[in-house]
Structures are given as C-alpha cells and as structure tokens.
PDB file of C-alpha atoms and ligand atoms in Angstrom:
ATOM      1  CA  MET D   1      21.029   5.067 -42.830  1.00  0.00           C
ATOM      2  CA  GLN D   2      19.456   5.359 -39.400  1.00  0.00           C
ATOM      3  CA  LEU D   3      15.658   5.400 -39.418  1.00  0.00           C
ATOM      4  CA  PRO D   4      13.883   8.040 -37.340  1.00  0.00           C
ATOM      5  CA  LEU D   5      12.501   6.818 -34.015  1.00  0.00           C
ATOM      6  CA  GLY D   6       9.082   5.206 -34.317  1.00  0.00           C
ATOM      7  CA  SER D   7       9.405   4.274 -37.995  1.00  0.00           C
ATOM      8  CA  ASP D   8      11.321   1.049 -37.389  1.00  0.00           C
ATOM      9  CA  PRO D   9       9.165  -1.974 -38.297  1.00  0.00           C
ATOM     10  CA  ARG D  10      10.272  -3.608 -35.053  1.00  0.00           C
ATOM     11  CA  THR D  11       8.340  -0.937 -33.159  1.00  0.00           C
ATOM     12  CA  ASP D  12       5.094  -2.017 -34.811  1.00  0.00           C
ATOM     13  CA  GLN D  13       6.056  -5.637 -34.258  1.00  0.00           C
ATOM     14  CA  LEU D  14       6.485  -4.989 -30.532  1.00  0.00           C
ATOM     15  CA  LYS D  15       3.044  -3.345 -30.430  1.00  0.00           C
ATOM     16  CA  ARG D  16       1.451  -6.362 -32.158  1.00  0.00           C
ATOM     17  CA  ILE D  17       3.252  -8.772 -29.815  1.00  0.00           C
ATOM     18  CA  HIS D  18       2.093  -6.748 -26.813  1.00  0.00           C
ATOM     19  CA  ALA D  19      -1.533  -6.793 -27.965  1.00  0.00           C
ATOM     20  CA  ALA D  20      -1.435 -10.523 -28.710  1.00  0.00           C
ATOM     21  CA  LEU D  21       0.024 -11.307 -25.301  1.00  0.00           C
ATOM     22  CA  ILE D  22      -2.631  -9.229 -23.534  1.00  0.00           C
ATOM     23  CA  ALA D  23      -5.266 -11.103 -25.533  1.00  0.00           C
ATOM     24  CA  ALA D  24      -3.701 -14.410 -24.457  1.00  0.00           C
ATOM     25  CA  PHE D  25      -2.795 -13.709 -20.821  1.00  0.00           C
ATOM     26  CA  GLY D  26      -4.849 -10.656 -19.854  1.00  0.00           C
ATOM     27  CA  ARG D  27      -3.364  -7.539 -18.285  1.00  0.00           C
ATOM     28  CA  ILE D  28      -0.395  -8.041 -15.940  1.00  0.00           C
ATOM     29  CA  GLU D  29       0.015  -4.723 -14.191  1.00  0.00           C
ATOM     30  CA  ARG D  30       2.285  -4.140 -11.221  1.00  0.00           C
ATOM     31  CA  PRO D  31       0.317  -2.244  -8.585  1.00  0.00           C
ATOM     32  CA  ASP D  32       1.958   0.951  -7.297  1.00  0.00           C
ATOM     33  CA  THR D  33       2.144  -0.675  -3.850  1.00  0.00           C
ATOM     34  CA  LYS D  34       4.628  -3.191  -5.342  1.00  0.00           C
ATOM     35  CA  ARG D  35       6.864  -0.403  -6.611  1.00  0.00           C
ATOM     36  CA  ARG D  36       9.574  -0.478  -3.972  1.00  0.00           C
ATOM     37  CA  ASP D  37      12.420   1.618  -2.722  1.00  0.00           C
ATOM     38  CA  PRO D  38      15.399   1.439  -5.146  1.00  0.00           C
ATOM     39  CA  VAL D  39      17.699  -0.047  -2.497  1.00  0.00           C
ATOM     40  CA  TRP D  40      15.201  -2.827  -1.779  1.00  0.00           C
ATOM     41  CA  THR D  41      14.968  -3.482  -5.518  1.00  0.00           C
ATOM     42  CA  LEU D  42      18.765  -3.528  -5.812  1.00  0.00           C
ATOM     43  CA  VAL D  43      19.105  -6.022  -2.965  1.00  0.00           C
ATOM     44  CA  GLN D  44      16.378  -8.247  -4.406  1.00  0.00           C
ATOM     45  CA  GLY D  45      18.184  -8.228  -7.740  1.00  0.00           C
ATOM     46  CA  VAL D  46      21.660  -8.913  -6.378  1.00  0.00           C
ATOM     47  CA  ILE D  47      20.545 -11.979  -4.421  1.00  0.00           C
ATOM     48  CA  GLY D  48      18.043 -13.156  -7.032  1.00  0.00           C
ATOM     49  CA  ALA D  49      20.106 -15.095  -9.584  1.00  0.00           C
ATOM     50  CA  ARG D  50      18.129 -18.093 -10.858  1.00  0.00           C
ATOM     51  CA  THR D  51      15.709 -17.835  -7.965  1.00  0.00           C
ATOM     52  CA  LYS D  52      11.948 -17.376  -8.095  1.00  0.00           C
ATOM     53  CA  THR D  53      10.883 -13.781  -7.568  1.00  0.00           C
ATOM     54  CA  ALA D  54       8.693 -14.594  -4.567  1.00  0.00           C
ATOM     55  CA  VAL D  55      11.595 -16.347  -2.817  1.00  0.00           C
ATOM     56  CA  SER D  56      13.937 -13.398  -3.384  1.00  0.00           C
ATOM     57  CA  ASN D  57      11.258 -10.947  -2.254  1.00  0.00           C
ATOM     58  CA  ALA D  58      10.809 -12.872   0.990  1.00  0.00           C
ATOM     59  CA  ALA D  59      14.576 -13.081   1.590  1.00  0.00           C
ATOM     60  CA  THR D  60      14.970  -9.339   1.008  1.00  0.00           C
ATOM     61  CA  ASP D  61      12.234  -8.550   3.526  1.00  0.00           C
ATOM     62  CA  ALA D  62      13.689 -11.070   5.996  1.00  0.00           C
ATOM     63  CA  MET D  63      17.154  -9.493   5.870  1.00  0.00           C
ATOM     64  CA  LEU D  64      15.836  -6.010   6.515  1.00  0.00           C
ATOM     65  CA  GLU D  65      13.690  -7.280   9.362  1.00  0.00           C
ATOM     66  CA  ARG D  66      16.592  -9.222  10.903  1.00  0.00           C
ATOM     67  CA  PHE D  67      19.215  -6.436  10.687  1.00  0.00           C
ATOM     68  CA  GLY D  68      17.073  -3.318  10.768  1.00  0.00           C
ATOM     69  CA  SER D  69      19.038  -1.396   8.131  1.00  0.00           C
ATOM     70  CA  TRP D  70      20.986  -2.031   4.932  1.00  0.00           C
ATOM     71  CA  GLU D  71      24.088  -0.578   6.619  1.00  0.00           C
ATOM     72  CA  ALA D  72      23.817  -3.345   9.219  1.00  0.00           C
ATOM     73  CA  VAL D  73      23.414  -5.924   6.444  1.00  0.00           C
ATOM     74  CA  ALA D  74      26.659  -4.604   4.913  1.00  0.00           C
ATOM     75  CA  GLU D  75      28.441  -5.246   8.217  1.00  0.00           C
ATOM     76  CA  ALA D  76      26.971  -8.717   8.790  1.00  0.00           C
ATOM     77  CA  GLN D  77      29.136 -11.828   8.691  1.00  0.00           C
ATOM     78  CA  ILE D  78      29.041 -13.778   5.432  1.00  0.00           C
ATOM     79  CA  ASP D  79      28.042 -16.948   7.317  1.00  0.00           C
ATOM     80  CA  GLU D  80      25.025 -15.238   8.851  1.00  0.00           C
ATOM     81  CA  LEU D  81      23.948 -13.717   5.552  1.00  0.00           C
ATOM     82  CA  THR D  82      24.431 -17.044   3.791  1.00  0.00           C
ATOM     83  CA  ALA D  83      22.193 -18.757   6.344  1.00  0.00           C
ATOM     84  CA  LEU D  84      19.496 -16.125   5.873  1.00  0.00           C
ATOM     85  CA  LEU D  85      19.739 -16.588   2.111  1.00  0.00           C
ATOM     86  CA  SER D  86      19.552 -20.380   2.260  1.00  0.00           C
ATOM     87  CA  ASN D  87      16.487 -20.483  -0.008  1.00  0.00           C
ATOM     88  CA  GLN D  88      18.294 -18.603  -2.775  1.00  0.00           C
ATOM     89  CA  THR D  89      19.815 -20.720  -5.537  1.00  0.00           C
ATOM     90  CA  PHE D  90      23.329 -19.437  -4.732  1.00  0.00           C
ATOM     91  CA  PRO D  91      23.277 -18.465  -1.031  1.00  0.00           C
ATOM     92  CA  GLU D  92      26.978 -17.813  -0.398  1.00  0.00           C
ATOM     93  CA  GLN D  93      27.593 -16.102  -3.735  1.00  0.00           C
ATOM     94  CA  SER D  94      24.527 -13.923  -3.104  1.00  0.00           C
ATOM     95  CA  ALA D  95      25.772 -13.042   0.389  1.00  0.00           C
ATOM     96  CA  ARG D  96      29.223 -12.040  -0.850  1.00  0.00           C
ATOM     97  CA  ARG D  97      27.908 -10.022  -3.783  1.00  0.00           C
ATOM     98  CA  LEU D  98      25.393  -8.226  -1.612  1.00  0.00           C
ATOM     99  CA  LYS D  99      27.956  -7.356   1.032  1.00  0.00           C
ATOM    100  CA  ASP D 100      30.394  -6.068  -1.605  1.00  0.00           C
ATOM    101  CA  CYS D 101      27.687  -4.037  -3.303  1.00  0.00           C
ATOM    102  CA  LEU D 102      26.321  -2.429  -0.142  1.00  0.00           C
ATOM    103  CA  THR D 103      29.850  -1.759   1.125  1.00  0.00           C
ATOM    104  CA  GLN D 104      30.715   0.114  -2.056  1.00  0.00           C
ATOM    105  CA  ILE D 105      27.545   2.201  -1.854  1.00  0.00           C
ATOM    106  CA  ILE D 106      28.499   3.174   1.703  1.00  0.00           C
ATOM    107  CA  ALA D 107      32.058   4.000   0.579  1.00  0.00           C
ATOM    108  CA  GLU D 108      30.702   6.318  -2.110  1.00  0.00           C
ATOM    109  CA  ARG D 109      27.627   7.780  -0.430  1.00  0.00           C
ATOM    110  CA  GLY D 110      28.265   7.402   3.328  1.00  0.00           C
ATOM    111  CA  GLN D 111      25.150   5.268   3.693  1.00  0.00           C
ATOM    112  CA  VAL D 112      23.037   2.849   1.678  1.00  0.00           C
ATOM    113  CA  ASP D 113      20.955   5.435  -0.100  1.00  0.00           C
ATOM    114  CA  LEU D 114      20.248   5.815  -3.809  1.00  0.00           C
ATOM    115  CA  ARG D 115      18.134   8.968  -3.707  1.00  0.00           C
ATOM    116  CA  HIS D 116      20.814  10.968  -5.516  1.00  0.00           C
ATOM    117  CA  LEU D 117      20.091   8.895  -8.632  1.00  0.00           C
ATOM    118  CA  SER D 118      16.629  10.412  -8.956  1.00  0.00           C
ATOM    119  CA  ASN D 119      18.290  13.552 -10.364  1.00  0.00           C
ATOM    120  CA  LEU D 120      19.985  11.664 -13.192  1.00  0.00           C
ATOM    121  CA  GLU D 121      18.835  10.802 -16.684  1.00  0.00           C
ATOM    122  CA  THR D 122      17.917   7.126 -16.989  1.00  0.00           C
ATOM    123  CA  ALA D 123      21.081   6.155 -18.896  1.00  0.00           C
ATOM    124  CA  ASP D 124      23.299   7.902 -16.343  1.00  0.00           C
ATOM    125  CA  LEU D 125      21.338   6.378 -13.457  1.00  0.00           C
ATOM    126  CA  MET D 126      21.864   2.900 -14.875  1.00  0.00           C
ATOM    127  CA  HIS D 127      25.517   3.567 -15.653  1.00  0.00           C
ATOM    128  CA  TRP D 128      26.146   4.600 -12.029  1.00  0.00           C
ATOM    129  CA  LEU D 129      24.485   1.432 -10.777  1.00  0.00           C
ATOM    130  CA  GLU D 130      26.538  -0.724 -13.155  1.00  0.00           C
ATOM    131  CA  THR D 131      29.755   0.472 -11.520  1.00  0.00           C
ATOM    132  CA  LEU D 132      28.720  -1.435  -8.381  1.00  0.00           C
ATOM    133  CA  PRO D 133      29.779  -5.060  -7.762  1.00  0.00           C
ATOM    134  CA  GLY D 134      27.108  -7.520  -8.831  1.00  0.00           C
ATOM    135  CA  ILE D 135      25.081  -5.008 -10.878  1.00  0.00           C
ATOM    136  CA  ALA D 136      24.785  -5.556 -14.613  1.00  0.00           C
ATOM    137  CA  ARG D 137      22.152  -4.432 -17.114  1.00  0.00           C
ATOM    138  CA  LYS D 138      19.290  -6.652 -16.002  1.00  0.00           C
ATOM    139  CA  ILE D 139      19.470  -5.403 -12.421  1.00  0.00           C
ATOM    140  CA  SER D 140      20.151  -1.769 -13.300  1.00  0.00           C
ATOM    141  CA  ALA D 141      17.147  -1.785 -15.644  1.00  0.00           C
ATOM    142  CA  GLY D 142      15.061  -3.456 -12.947  1.00  0.00           C
ATOM    143  CA  ILE D 143      15.936  -0.743 -10.447  1.00  0.00           C
ATOM    144  CA  ALA D 144      15.267   1.989 -13.013  1.00  0.00           C
ATOM    145  CA  ASN D 145      11.955   0.548 -14.192  1.00  0.00           C
ATOM    146  CA  THR D 146      10.282  -1.310 -11.339  1.00  0.00           C
ATOM    147  CA  SER D 147      11.273   0.745  -8.285  1.00  0.00           C
ATOM    148  CA  ILE D 148       9.771   4.111  -7.421  1.00  0.00           C
ATOM    149  CA  PHE D 149      12.194   5.603  -9.979  1.00  0.00           C
ATOM    150  CA  GLU D 150       9.690   4.361 -12.602  1.00  0.00           C
ATOM    151  CA  ARG D 151      11.897   4.969 -15.661  1.00  0.00           C
ATOM    152  CA  ARG D 152      11.565   3.732 -19.225  1.00  0.00           C
ATOM    153  CA  ALA D 153      13.917   0.735 -19.213  1.00  0.00           C
ATOM    154  CA  VAL D 154      13.186  -2.785 -20.381  1.00  0.00           C
ATOM    155  CA  VAL D 155      14.172  -5.561 -17.975  1.00  0.00           C
ATOM    156  CA  LEU D 156      15.767  -8.387 -19.924  1.00  0.00           C
ATOM    157  CA  ASP D 157      15.841 -11.478 -17.785  1.00  0.00           C
ATOM    158  CA  THR D 158      16.730 -14.798 -19.434  1.00  0.00           C
ATOM    159  CA  HIS D 159      13.092 -15.438 -20.452  1.00  0.00           C
ATOM    160  CA  HIS D 160      12.644 -12.059 -22.102  1.00  0.00           C
ATOM    161  CA  ARG D 161      16.001 -12.204 -23.888  1.00  0.00           C
ATOM    162  CA  ARG D 162      15.376 -15.746 -25.169  1.00  0.00           C
ATOM    163  CA  VAL D 163      11.941 -14.842 -26.541  1.00  0.00           C
ATOM    164  CA  MET D 164      13.266 -11.708 -28.263  1.00  0.00           C
ATOM    165  CA  GLN D 165      16.129 -13.705 -29.776  1.00  0.00           C
ATOM    166  CA  ARG D 166      13.825 -16.418 -31.110  1.00  0.00           C
ATOM    167  CA  MET D 167      11.458 -13.830 -32.518  1.00  0.00           C
ATOM    168  CA  GLY D 168      14.319 -12.191 -34.395  1.00  0.00           C
ATOM    169  CA  LEU D 169      14.130  -8.870 -32.546  1.00  0.00           C
ATOM    170  CA  VAL D 170      17.544  -9.382 -30.968  1.00  0.00           C
ATOM    171  CA  ALA D 171      20.669 -11.026 -32.392  1.00  0.00           C
ATOM    172  CA  PRO D 172      20.848 -14.732 -31.485  1.00  0.00           C
ATOM    173  CA  LYS D 173      23.998 -14.433 -29.389  1.00  0.00           C
ATOM    174  CA  ALA D 174      23.424 -10.985 -27.930  1.00  0.00           C
ATOM    175  CA  ASP D 175      24.154 -10.689 -24.229  1.00  0.00           C
ATOM    176  CA  THR D 176      21.796  -8.717 -22.019  1.00  0.00           C
ATOM    177  CA  THR D 177      23.511  -5.387 -22.592  1.00  0.00           C
ATOM    178  CA  ARG D 178      23.558  -5.781 -26.380  1.00  0.00           C
ATOM    179  CA  ALA D 179      19.961  -6.966 -26.361  1.00  0.00           C
ATOM    180  CA  TYR D 180      18.949  -3.948 -24.271  1.00  0.00           C
ATOM    181  CA  ASP D 181      20.786  -1.563 -26.584  1.00  0.00           C
ATOM    182  CA  ALA D 182      19.055  -3.147 -29.597  1.00  0.00           C
ATOM    183  CA  LEU D 183      15.558  -3.092 -28.107  1.00  0.00           C
ATOM    184  CA  MET D 184      15.278   0.219 -26.281  1.00  0.00           C
ATOM    185  CA  PRO D 185      15.494   2.388 -29.435  1.00  0.00           C
ATOM    186  CA  VAL D 186      12.547   0.510 -30.981  1.00  0.00           C
ATOM    187  CA  VAL D 187      10.295   0.389 -27.897  1.00  0.00           C
ATOM    188  CA  PRO D 188       7.219   2.475 -28.823  1.00  0.00           C
ATOM    189  CA  GLU D 189       7.814   6.061 -27.739  1.00  0.00           C
ATOM    190  CA  GLU D 190       4.352   6.307 -26.238  1.00  0.00           C
ATOM    191  CA  TRP D 191       4.952   3.377 -23.857  1.00  0.00           C
ATOM    192  CA  SER D 192       5.357   4.638 -20.318  1.00  0.00           C
ATOM    193  CA  ALA D 193       7.563   2.972 -17.707  1.00  0.00           C
ATOM    194  CA  LYS D 194       4.477   1.050 -16.551  1.00  0.00           C
ATOM    195  CA  ASP D 195       3.698  -0.097 -20.100  1.00  0.00           C
ATOM    196  CA  ILE D 196       7.270  -1.342 -20.499  1.00  0.00           C
ATOM    197  CA  ASP D 197       7.019  -3.143 -17.166  1.00  0.00           C
ATOM    198  CA  GLU D 198       3.790  -4.833 -18.253  1.00  0.00           C
ATOM    199  CA  HIS D 199       5.373  -5.756 -21.582  1.00  0.00           C
ATOM    200  CA  HIS D 200       8.229  -7.424 -19.723  1.00  0.00           C
ATOM    201  CA  LEU D 201       5.846  -9.333 -17.454  1.00  0.00           C
ATOM    202  CA  LEU D 202       3.835 -10.515 -20.475  1.00  0.00           C
ATOM    203  CA  VAL D 203       6.934 -11.666 -22.385  1.00  0.00           C
ATOM    204  CA  LYS D 204       8.245 -13.351 -19.252  1.00  0.00           C
ATOM    205  CA  ARG D 205       4.931 -15.212 -18.932  1.00  0.00           C
ATOM    206  CA  LEU D 206       5.352 -16.372 -22.534  1.00  0.00           C
ATOM    207  CA  GLY D 207       8.876 -17.553 -21.706  1.00  0.00           C
ATOM    208  CA  GLN D 208       7.543 -19.531 -18.750  1.00  0.00           C
ATOM    209  CA  THR D 209       4.776 -21.165 -20.788  1.00  0.00           C
ATOM    210  CA  SER D 210       5.026 -21.563 -24.583  1.00  0.00           C
ATOM    211  CA  CYS D 211       8.571 -20.351 -25.135  1.00  0.00           C
ATOM    212  CA  ARG D 212      10.485 -22.368 -22.572  1.00  0.00           C
ATOM    213  CA  PRO D 213      14.241 -22.916 -23.022  1.00  0.00           C
ATOM    214  CA  THR D 214      13.748 -26.342 -24.606  1.00  0.00           C
ATOM    215  CA  ASN D 215      10.946 -27.615 -26.832  1.00  0.00           C
ATOM    216  CA  PRO D 216       8.968 -24.386 -27.305  1.00  0.00           C
ATOM    217  CA  THR D 217       5.319 -25.103 -28.127  1.00  0.00           C
ATOM    218  CA  CYS D 218       5.164 -22.924 -31.226  1.00  0.00           C
ATOM    219  CA  ALA D 219       1.979 -24.472 -32.632  1.00  0.00           C
ATOM    220  CA  SER D 220      -0.111 -23.030 -29.811  1.00  0.00           C
ATOM    221  CA  CYS D 221       1.957 -19.870 -29.194  1.00  0.00           C
ATOM    222  CA  PRO D 222      -0.069 -16.631 -29.257  1.00  0.00           C
ATOM    223  CA  VAL D 223       2.681 -14.754 -31.125  1.00  0.00           C
ATOM    224  CA  ARG D 224       3.771 -17.436 -33.607  1.00  0.00           C
ATOM    225  CA  ASN D 225       2.800 -15.158 -36.527  1.00  0.00           C
ATOM    226  CA  GLU D 226       5.453 -12.677 -35.362  1.00  0.00           C
ATOM    227  CA  CYS D 227       8.200 -15.186 -34.753  1.00  0.00           C
ATOM    228  CA  ALA D 228      11.273 -15.865 -36.892  1.00  0.00           C
ATOM    229  CA  TYR D 229      11.941 -19.170 -35.123  1.00  0.00           C
ATOM    230  CA  ALA D 230       8.449 -20.479 -35.854  1.00  0.00           C
ATOM    231  CA  SER D 231       8.584 -19.489 -39.511  1.00  0.00           C
ATOM    232  CA  ALA D 232      12.099 -20.849 -40.128  1.00  0.00           C
TER     233      ALA D 232
HETATM  234  S1  SF4 V 301       6.475 -19.207 -31.813  1.00  0.00           S
HETATM  235 FE1  SF4 V 301       7.761 -20.642 -30.645  1.00  0.00          FE
HETATM  236  S2  SF4 V 301       9.819 -19.754 -30.581  1.00  0.00           S
HETATM  237 FE2  SF4 V 301       8.376 -18.143 -31.230  1.00  0.00          FE
HETATM  238  S3  SF4 V 301       7.846 -17.074 -29.336  1.00  0.00           S
HETATM  239 FE3  SF4 V 301       6.297 -18.637 -29.666  1.00  0.00          FE
HETATM  240  S4  SF4 V 301       7.018 -20.461 -28.551  1.00  0.00           S
HETATM  241 FE4  SF4 V 301       8.746 -19.034 -28.747  1.00  0.00          FE
END
C-alpha cells in the first residue's frame, strides 16, 4: 500500500537530519547571485566530473570569456577545448562531451539556449535534458535546482548518494537515478527549491567531513542517531 505524501517516516527523518546538520555546520545558503543561467550550469556540470566545484566554475567562465558564446565553444577544436580544460580531472573527455552536448542543443534548438525548458514541468524539463549527450540525473537535477530555473530537485552527487545509502534512506546499490526516484517522493513537501539546495549542500559537507568514502567517523557524526550504518 502506498502511503500518502508527507506521512512517510523518511520525510520526518530527512527533517531531523536537516536540523542536525544546520546545528552542526550552520546555514549553507546559495545566494541568488550564484544562481546562474541554465546553459552555464549545464556546461559546468558536463565538464565537472570528479573536479572541485571552484575549478569547474573557473573553467566555465574561462571558456565563455575565450570564445564569446556557447555556439563558438561548440565549434571549437577539441585540442583547444582540452587545453582550456586542463585543470579538470578529465580534460579531453570533458571537451568531447561538452562539444557533443552543445552541438546537439544547436541541432534541436538552432542555438545554445534552454529558455524553452522554463515552460515545462520539472520532470519533463529534466527528461529533455537527459536526452543530451553527457547529461544524466545528477546534472539534470543540478540544472533544474541550482540555476535560475529554481525547481524542486535534489542533486545527488557521490557524497550525497553515499550518505543517503549509509543512512538507509536509499538502497545500498542504487544508482543516481534510482536514488533520486526513491528520495524525491519523501522530501518534505514544504521544502522549497532553495531548501532542497541547502539540504544538498549540508549533506555534501557531511560527506566531505565525517562521512568520507572510507573510514567514516561515526562516533563524532552529527547525525549518527539517524544512521543505519552507525547502528548496525
Ligand atoms: S554515522 Fe557514520 S555512516 Fe552514518 S552518516 Fe555519520 S559518518 Fe556517515
């Protein structure tokens, strides 16, 4: 039997986790000035595999400054893009994926422009993005949630997914799409897109501190009382 929205115990668990993380780390709110154009957010995501956010942000700005438009980036030589992306963890792969992605947007829309997505429901918006090369659920959710689209979508990077899996909120072997599909229905209904963004940033901070990939420091973790791994 499917429980009505909001009555799932995982919803209350997420609220308690959120409060405990704010108590531990303080508020982590993304200022509106950091809410970027969806194309910028897409580019940052496509080139950003296993790379620090600040590095990918700088590379995204540098490409736009160098070429002047995303259409010009789509036409750039792979060698030149690879050189510009040399600080990314996978420069050539990032260059190829980005070129493929931007080229397909141009083929479908005539230019690199995602404004038409603002008319779509969030699920349809993300589905359209996921038809593009190099765009899977983490990036589509990032564009939906953290760009000026400002939609209710949880961004599950590797930190967030690992923490949710250890806590028992997501199946241990769930990939990002399965984890997203499991979590979104139990995210508190009253959480806005900004609340969900802050929740992600808080959980990510936990994943970078206590709940690292190896040897999590459960004894001092602020959410150990909510965690299946710690109580096992
Ligand atoms: S208690 Fe341990 S496994 Fe659970 S979230 Fe905290 S650090 Fe991670």
